[in-house]
PDB file of C-alpha atoms in Angstrom:
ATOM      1  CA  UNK A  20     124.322 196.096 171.000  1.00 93.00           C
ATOM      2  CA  UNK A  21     124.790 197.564 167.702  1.00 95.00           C
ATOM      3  CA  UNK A  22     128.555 197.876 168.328  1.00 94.00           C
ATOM      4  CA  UNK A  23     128.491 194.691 169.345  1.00 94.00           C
ATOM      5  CA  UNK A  24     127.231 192.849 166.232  1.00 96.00           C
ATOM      6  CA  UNK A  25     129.078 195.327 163.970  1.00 96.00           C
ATOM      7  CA  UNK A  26     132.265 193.835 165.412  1.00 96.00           C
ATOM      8  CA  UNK A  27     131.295 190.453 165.654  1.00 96.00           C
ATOM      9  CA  UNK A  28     130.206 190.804 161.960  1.00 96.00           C
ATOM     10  CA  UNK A  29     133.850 192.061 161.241  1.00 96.00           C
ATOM     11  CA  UNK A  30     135.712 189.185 163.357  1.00 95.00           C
ATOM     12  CA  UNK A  31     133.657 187.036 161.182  1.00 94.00           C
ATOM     13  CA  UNK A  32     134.986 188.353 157.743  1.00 93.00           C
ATOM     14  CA  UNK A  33     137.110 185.635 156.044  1.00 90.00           C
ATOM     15  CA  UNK A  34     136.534 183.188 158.462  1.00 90.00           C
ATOM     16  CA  UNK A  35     135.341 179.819 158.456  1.00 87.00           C
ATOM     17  CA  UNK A  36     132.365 180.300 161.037  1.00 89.00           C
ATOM     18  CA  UNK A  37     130.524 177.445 163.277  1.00 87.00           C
ATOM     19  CA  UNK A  38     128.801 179.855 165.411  1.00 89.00           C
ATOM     20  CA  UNK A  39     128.107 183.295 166.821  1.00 93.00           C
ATOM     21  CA  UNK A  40     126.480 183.991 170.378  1.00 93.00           C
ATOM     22  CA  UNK A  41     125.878 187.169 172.184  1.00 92.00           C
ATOM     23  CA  UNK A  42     124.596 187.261 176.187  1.00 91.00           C
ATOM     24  CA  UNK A  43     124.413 189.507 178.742  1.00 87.00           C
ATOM     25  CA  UNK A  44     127.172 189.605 181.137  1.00 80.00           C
ATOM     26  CA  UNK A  45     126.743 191.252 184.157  1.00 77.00           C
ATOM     27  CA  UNK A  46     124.619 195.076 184.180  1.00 73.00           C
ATOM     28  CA  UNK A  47     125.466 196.906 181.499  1.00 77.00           C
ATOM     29  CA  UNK A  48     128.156 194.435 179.740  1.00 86.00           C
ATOM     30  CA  UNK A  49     127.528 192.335 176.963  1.00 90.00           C
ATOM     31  CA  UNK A  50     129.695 189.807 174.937  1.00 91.00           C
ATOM     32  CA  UNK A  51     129.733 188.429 171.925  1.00 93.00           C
ATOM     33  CA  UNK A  52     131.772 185.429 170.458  1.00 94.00           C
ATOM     34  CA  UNK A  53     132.356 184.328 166.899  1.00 95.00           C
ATOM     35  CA  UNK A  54     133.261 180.940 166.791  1.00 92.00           C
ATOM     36  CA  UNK A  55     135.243 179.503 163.870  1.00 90.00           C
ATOM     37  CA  UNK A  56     137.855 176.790 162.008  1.00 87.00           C
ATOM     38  CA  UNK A  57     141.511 177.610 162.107  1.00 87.00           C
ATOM     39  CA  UNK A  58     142.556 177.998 158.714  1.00 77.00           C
ATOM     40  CA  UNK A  59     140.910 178.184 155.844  1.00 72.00           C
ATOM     41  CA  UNK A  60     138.468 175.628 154.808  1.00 70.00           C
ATOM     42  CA  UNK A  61     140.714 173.060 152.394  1.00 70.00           C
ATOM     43  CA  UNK A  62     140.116 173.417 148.742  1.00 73.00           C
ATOM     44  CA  UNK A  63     136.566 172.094 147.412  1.00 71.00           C
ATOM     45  CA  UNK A  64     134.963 172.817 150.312  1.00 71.00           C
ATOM     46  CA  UNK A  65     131.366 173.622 150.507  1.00 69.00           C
ATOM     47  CA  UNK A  66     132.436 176.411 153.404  1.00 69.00           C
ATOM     48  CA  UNK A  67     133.597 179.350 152.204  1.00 74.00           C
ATOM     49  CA  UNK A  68     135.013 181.610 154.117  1.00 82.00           C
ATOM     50  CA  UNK A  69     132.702 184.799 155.090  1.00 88.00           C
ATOM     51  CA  UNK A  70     132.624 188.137 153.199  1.00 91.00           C
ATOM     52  CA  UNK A  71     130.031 190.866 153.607  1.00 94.00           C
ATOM     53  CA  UNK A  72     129.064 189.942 157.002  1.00 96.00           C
ATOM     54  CA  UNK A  73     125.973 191.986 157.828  1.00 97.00           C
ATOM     55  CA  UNK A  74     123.957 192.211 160.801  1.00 97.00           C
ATOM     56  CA  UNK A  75     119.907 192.760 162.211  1.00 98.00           C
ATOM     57  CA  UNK A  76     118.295 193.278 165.266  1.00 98.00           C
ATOM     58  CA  UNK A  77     114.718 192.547 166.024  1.00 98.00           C
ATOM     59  CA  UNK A  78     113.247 193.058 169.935  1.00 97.00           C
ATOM     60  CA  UNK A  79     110.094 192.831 170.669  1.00 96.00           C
ATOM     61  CA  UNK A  80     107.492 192.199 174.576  1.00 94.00           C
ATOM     62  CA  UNK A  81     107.885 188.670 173.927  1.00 95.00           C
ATOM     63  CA  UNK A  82     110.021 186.227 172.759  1.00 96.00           C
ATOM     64  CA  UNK A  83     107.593 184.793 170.296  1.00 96.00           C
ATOM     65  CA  UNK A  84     107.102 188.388 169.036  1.00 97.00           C
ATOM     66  CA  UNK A  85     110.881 189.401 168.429  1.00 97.00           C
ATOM     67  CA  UNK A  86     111.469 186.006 166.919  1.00 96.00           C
ATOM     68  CA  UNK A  87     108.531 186.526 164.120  1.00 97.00           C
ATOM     69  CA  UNK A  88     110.004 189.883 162.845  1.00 97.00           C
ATOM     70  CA  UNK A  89     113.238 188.540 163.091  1.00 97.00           C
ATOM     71  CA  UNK A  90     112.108 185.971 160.695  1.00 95.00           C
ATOM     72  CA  UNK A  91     110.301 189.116 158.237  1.00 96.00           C
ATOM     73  CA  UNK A  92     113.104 191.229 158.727  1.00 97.00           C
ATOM     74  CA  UNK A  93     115.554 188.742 156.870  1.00 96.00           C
ATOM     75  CA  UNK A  94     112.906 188.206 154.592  1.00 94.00           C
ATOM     76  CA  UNK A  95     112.429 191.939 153.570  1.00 96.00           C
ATOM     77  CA  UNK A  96     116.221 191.957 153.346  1.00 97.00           C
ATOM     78  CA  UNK A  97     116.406 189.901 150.494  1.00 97.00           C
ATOM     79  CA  UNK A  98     118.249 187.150 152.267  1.00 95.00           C
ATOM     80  CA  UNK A  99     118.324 183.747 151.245  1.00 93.00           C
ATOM     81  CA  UNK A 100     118.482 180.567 152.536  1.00 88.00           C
ATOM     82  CA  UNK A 101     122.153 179.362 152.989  1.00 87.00           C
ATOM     83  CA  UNK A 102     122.596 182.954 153.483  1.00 92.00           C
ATOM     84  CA  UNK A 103     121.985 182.997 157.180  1.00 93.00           C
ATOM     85  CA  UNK A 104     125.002 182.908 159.295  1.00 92.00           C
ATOM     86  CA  UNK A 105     123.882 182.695 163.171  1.00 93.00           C
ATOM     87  CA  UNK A 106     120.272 183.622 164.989  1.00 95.00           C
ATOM     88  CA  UNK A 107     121.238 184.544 168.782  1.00 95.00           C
ATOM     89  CA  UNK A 108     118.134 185.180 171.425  1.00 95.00           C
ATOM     90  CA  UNK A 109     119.514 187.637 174.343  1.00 94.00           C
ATOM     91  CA  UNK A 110     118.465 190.463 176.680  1.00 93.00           C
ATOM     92  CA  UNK A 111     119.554 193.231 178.673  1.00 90.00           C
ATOM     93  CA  UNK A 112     118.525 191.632 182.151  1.00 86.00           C
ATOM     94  CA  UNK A 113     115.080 190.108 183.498  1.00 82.00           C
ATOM     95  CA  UNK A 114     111.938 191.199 182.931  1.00 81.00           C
ATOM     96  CA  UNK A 115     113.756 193.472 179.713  1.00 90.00           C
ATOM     97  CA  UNK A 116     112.662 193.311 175.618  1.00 93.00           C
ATOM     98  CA  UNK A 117     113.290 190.003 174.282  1.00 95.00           C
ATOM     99  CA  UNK A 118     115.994 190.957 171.585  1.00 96.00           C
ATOM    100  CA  UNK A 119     117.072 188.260 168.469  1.00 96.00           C
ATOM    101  CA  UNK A 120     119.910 189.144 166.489  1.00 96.00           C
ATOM    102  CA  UNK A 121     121.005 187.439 163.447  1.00 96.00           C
ATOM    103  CA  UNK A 122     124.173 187.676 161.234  1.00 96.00           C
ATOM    104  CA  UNK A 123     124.235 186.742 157.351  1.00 95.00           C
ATOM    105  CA  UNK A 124     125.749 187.810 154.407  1.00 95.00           C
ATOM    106  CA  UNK A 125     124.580 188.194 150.629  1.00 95.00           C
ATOM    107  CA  UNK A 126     127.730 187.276 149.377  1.00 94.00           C
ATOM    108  CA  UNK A 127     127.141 183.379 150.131  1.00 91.00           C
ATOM    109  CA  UNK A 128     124.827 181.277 147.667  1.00 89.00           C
ATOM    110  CA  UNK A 129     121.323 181.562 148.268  1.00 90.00           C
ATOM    111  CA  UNK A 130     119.378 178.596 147.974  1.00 85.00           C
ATOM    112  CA  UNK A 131     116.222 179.745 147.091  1.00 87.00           C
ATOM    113  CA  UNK A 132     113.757 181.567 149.822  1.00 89.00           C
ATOM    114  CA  UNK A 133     114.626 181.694 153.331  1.00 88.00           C
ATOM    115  CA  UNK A 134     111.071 180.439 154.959  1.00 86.00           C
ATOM    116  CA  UNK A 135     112.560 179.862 158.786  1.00 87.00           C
ATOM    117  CA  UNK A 136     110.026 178.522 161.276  1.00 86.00           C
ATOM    118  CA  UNK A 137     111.050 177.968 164.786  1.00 90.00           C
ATOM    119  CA  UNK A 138     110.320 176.048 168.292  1.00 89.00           C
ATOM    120  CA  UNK A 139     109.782 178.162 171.399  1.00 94.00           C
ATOM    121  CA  UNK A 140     110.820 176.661 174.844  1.00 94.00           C
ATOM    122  CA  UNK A 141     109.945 179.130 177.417  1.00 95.00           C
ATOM    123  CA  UNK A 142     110.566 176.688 180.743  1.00 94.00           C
ATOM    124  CA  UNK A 143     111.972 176.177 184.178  1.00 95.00           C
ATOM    125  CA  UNK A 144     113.667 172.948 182.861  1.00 94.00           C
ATOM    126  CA  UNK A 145     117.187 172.013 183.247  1.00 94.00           C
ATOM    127  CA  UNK A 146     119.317 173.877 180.750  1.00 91.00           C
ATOM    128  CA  UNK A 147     120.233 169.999 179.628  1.00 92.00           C
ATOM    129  CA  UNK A 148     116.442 169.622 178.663  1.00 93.00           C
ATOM    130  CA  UNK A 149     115.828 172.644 176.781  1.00 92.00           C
ATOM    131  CA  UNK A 150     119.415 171.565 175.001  1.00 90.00           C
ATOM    132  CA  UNK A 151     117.977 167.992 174.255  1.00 91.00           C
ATOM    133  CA  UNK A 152     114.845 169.210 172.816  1.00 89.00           C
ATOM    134  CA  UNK A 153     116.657 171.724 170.037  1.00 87.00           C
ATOM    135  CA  UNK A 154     118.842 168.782 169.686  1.00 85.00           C
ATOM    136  CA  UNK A 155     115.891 166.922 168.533  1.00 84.00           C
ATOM    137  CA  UNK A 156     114.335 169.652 166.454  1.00 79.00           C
ATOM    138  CA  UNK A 157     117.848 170.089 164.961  1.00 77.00           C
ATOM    139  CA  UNK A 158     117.816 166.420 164.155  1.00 76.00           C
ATOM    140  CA  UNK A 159     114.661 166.440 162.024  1.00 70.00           C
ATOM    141  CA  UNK A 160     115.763 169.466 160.234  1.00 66.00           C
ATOM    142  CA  UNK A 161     116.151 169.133 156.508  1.00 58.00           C
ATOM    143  CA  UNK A 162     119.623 169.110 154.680  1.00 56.00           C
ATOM    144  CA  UNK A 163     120.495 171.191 151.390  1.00 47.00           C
ATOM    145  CA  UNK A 164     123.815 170.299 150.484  1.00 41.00           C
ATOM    146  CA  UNK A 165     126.572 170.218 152.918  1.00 34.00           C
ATOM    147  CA  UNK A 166     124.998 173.107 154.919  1.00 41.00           C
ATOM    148  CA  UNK A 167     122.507 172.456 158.323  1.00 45.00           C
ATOM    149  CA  UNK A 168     119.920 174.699 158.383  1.00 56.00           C
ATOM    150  CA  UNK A 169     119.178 174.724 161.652  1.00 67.00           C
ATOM    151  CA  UNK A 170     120.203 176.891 164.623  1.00 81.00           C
ATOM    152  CA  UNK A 171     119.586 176.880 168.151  1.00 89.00           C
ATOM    153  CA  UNK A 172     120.277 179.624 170.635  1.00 93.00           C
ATOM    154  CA  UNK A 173     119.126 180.198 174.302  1.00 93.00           C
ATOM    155  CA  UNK A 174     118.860 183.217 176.852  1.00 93.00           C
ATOM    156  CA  UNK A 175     117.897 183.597 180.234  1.00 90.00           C
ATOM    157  CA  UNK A 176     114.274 184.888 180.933  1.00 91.00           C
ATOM    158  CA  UNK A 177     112.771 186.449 183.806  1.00 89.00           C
ATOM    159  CA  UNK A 178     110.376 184.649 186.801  1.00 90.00           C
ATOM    160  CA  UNK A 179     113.545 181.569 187.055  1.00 90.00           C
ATOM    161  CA  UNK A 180     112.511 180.812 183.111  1.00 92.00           C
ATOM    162  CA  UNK A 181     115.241 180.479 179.818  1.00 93.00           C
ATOM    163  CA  UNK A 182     113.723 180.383 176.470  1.00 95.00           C
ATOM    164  CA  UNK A 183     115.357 178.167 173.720  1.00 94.00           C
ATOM    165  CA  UNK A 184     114.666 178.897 170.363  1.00 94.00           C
ATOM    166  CA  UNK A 185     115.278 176.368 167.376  1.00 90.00           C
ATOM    167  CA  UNK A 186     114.852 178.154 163.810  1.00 89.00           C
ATOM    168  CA  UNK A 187     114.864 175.508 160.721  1.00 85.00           C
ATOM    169  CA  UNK A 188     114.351 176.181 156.955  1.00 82.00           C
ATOM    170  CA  UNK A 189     110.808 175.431 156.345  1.00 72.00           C
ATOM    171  CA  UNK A 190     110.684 173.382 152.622  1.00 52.00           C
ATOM    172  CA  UNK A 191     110.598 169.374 152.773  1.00 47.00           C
ATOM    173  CA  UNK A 192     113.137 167.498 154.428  1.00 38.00           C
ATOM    174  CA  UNK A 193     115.703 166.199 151.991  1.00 40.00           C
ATOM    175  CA  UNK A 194     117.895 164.270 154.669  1.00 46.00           C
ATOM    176  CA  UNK A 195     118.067 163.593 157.962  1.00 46.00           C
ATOM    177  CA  UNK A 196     121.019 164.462 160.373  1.00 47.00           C
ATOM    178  CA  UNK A 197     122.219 161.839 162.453  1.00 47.00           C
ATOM    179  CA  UNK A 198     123.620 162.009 166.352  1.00 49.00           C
ATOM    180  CA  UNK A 199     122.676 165.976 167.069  1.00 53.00           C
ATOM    181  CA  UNK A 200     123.746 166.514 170.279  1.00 54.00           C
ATOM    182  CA  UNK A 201     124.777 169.510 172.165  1.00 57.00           C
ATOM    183  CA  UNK A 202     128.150 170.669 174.864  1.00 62.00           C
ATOM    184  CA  UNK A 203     127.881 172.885 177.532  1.00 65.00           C
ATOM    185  CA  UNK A 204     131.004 174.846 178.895  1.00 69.00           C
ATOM    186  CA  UNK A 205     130.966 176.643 182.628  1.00 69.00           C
ATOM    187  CA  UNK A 206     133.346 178.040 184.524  1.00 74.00           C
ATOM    188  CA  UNK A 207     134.210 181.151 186.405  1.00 75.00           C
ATOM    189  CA  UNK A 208     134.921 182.981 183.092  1.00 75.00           C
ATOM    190  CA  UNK A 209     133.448 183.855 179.351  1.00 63.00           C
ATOM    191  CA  UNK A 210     137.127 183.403 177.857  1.00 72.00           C
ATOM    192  CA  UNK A 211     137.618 180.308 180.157  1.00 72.00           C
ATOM    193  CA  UNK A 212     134.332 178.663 178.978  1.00 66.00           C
TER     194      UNK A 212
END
């Protein structure tokens, strides 16, 4: 994985980011996509684009567990919130560590500490349920400027179980978001999705 992240971390560099995600393809082959705006963000913006780009990895016996160092590790790091880039939850396969990774850099304005908390969903549901429910979470996050501090990410599990895990910035809510909803893409493909 750590090639992985180091290269998603450099795909990232100047770019405009929305997301990152990482998953487990088939045995033994990962993937990782970096999702961003064409172009750069227009002038003014509250987005810059990405410099520094730096990675962590966190595993761990259980979700839960992984997801609470995750949260020290970025806090030992020095990072900040508004700092944070993506959180992604994957694996290597069923019944495997639970593994979060997360993405920031130091080079964007911190906004005081980053206190994250997150929901666990550790279900059988429909992935549309577990997608509705970190929509929801996402919803009553609080706002700091332009930037949403919330993030959502999902893996598969073992036993016919996914986890979803919704991180949010801790402090009091100074907004709400309005109409958080989620897409889903399948097909036969990771490039065609």
């Amino acid at each position: 994985w750590a090639a992985i992240y180091a290269g998603a971390a450099q795909q990232a560099q100047g770019k405009d980011v929305i997301s990152m995600t990482g998953s487990i393809n088939e045995p033994q082959t990962s993937v990782f996509y970096v999702f961003y705006y064409k172009g750069k963000p227009p002038a003014g913006s509250q987005r810059p684009c990405l410099d520094g780009v730096e990675w962590v990895e966190c595993r761990g016996g259980t979700w839960n567990e992984a997801a609470h160092r995750l949260v020290v590790k970025l806090a030992e790091l020095g990072v900040e919130h508004g700092q944070v880039v993506s959180i992604d939850a994957h694996n290597n396969g069923q019944d495997t560590a639970a593994i979060f990774s997360a993405h920031y850099s130091l080079a964007l304005a911190g906004r005081g500490p980053l206190e994250l908390s997150f929901q666990a969903q550790n279900t059988k549901q429909p992935w549309r349920s577990m997608y509705t429910s970190a929509a929801l979470t996402m919803a009553r996050a609080p706002l700091k400027g332009t930037r949403i501090v919330g993030s959502a990410t999902s893996s598969c599990n073992c036993g016919g179980r996914s986890v979803t895990y919704t991180f949010i910035q801790k402090p009091e809510a100074i907004g709400m978001m309005k109409h958080v909803s989620y897409v889903e893409s399948r097909e036969g493909s990771w490039n065609a999705a």
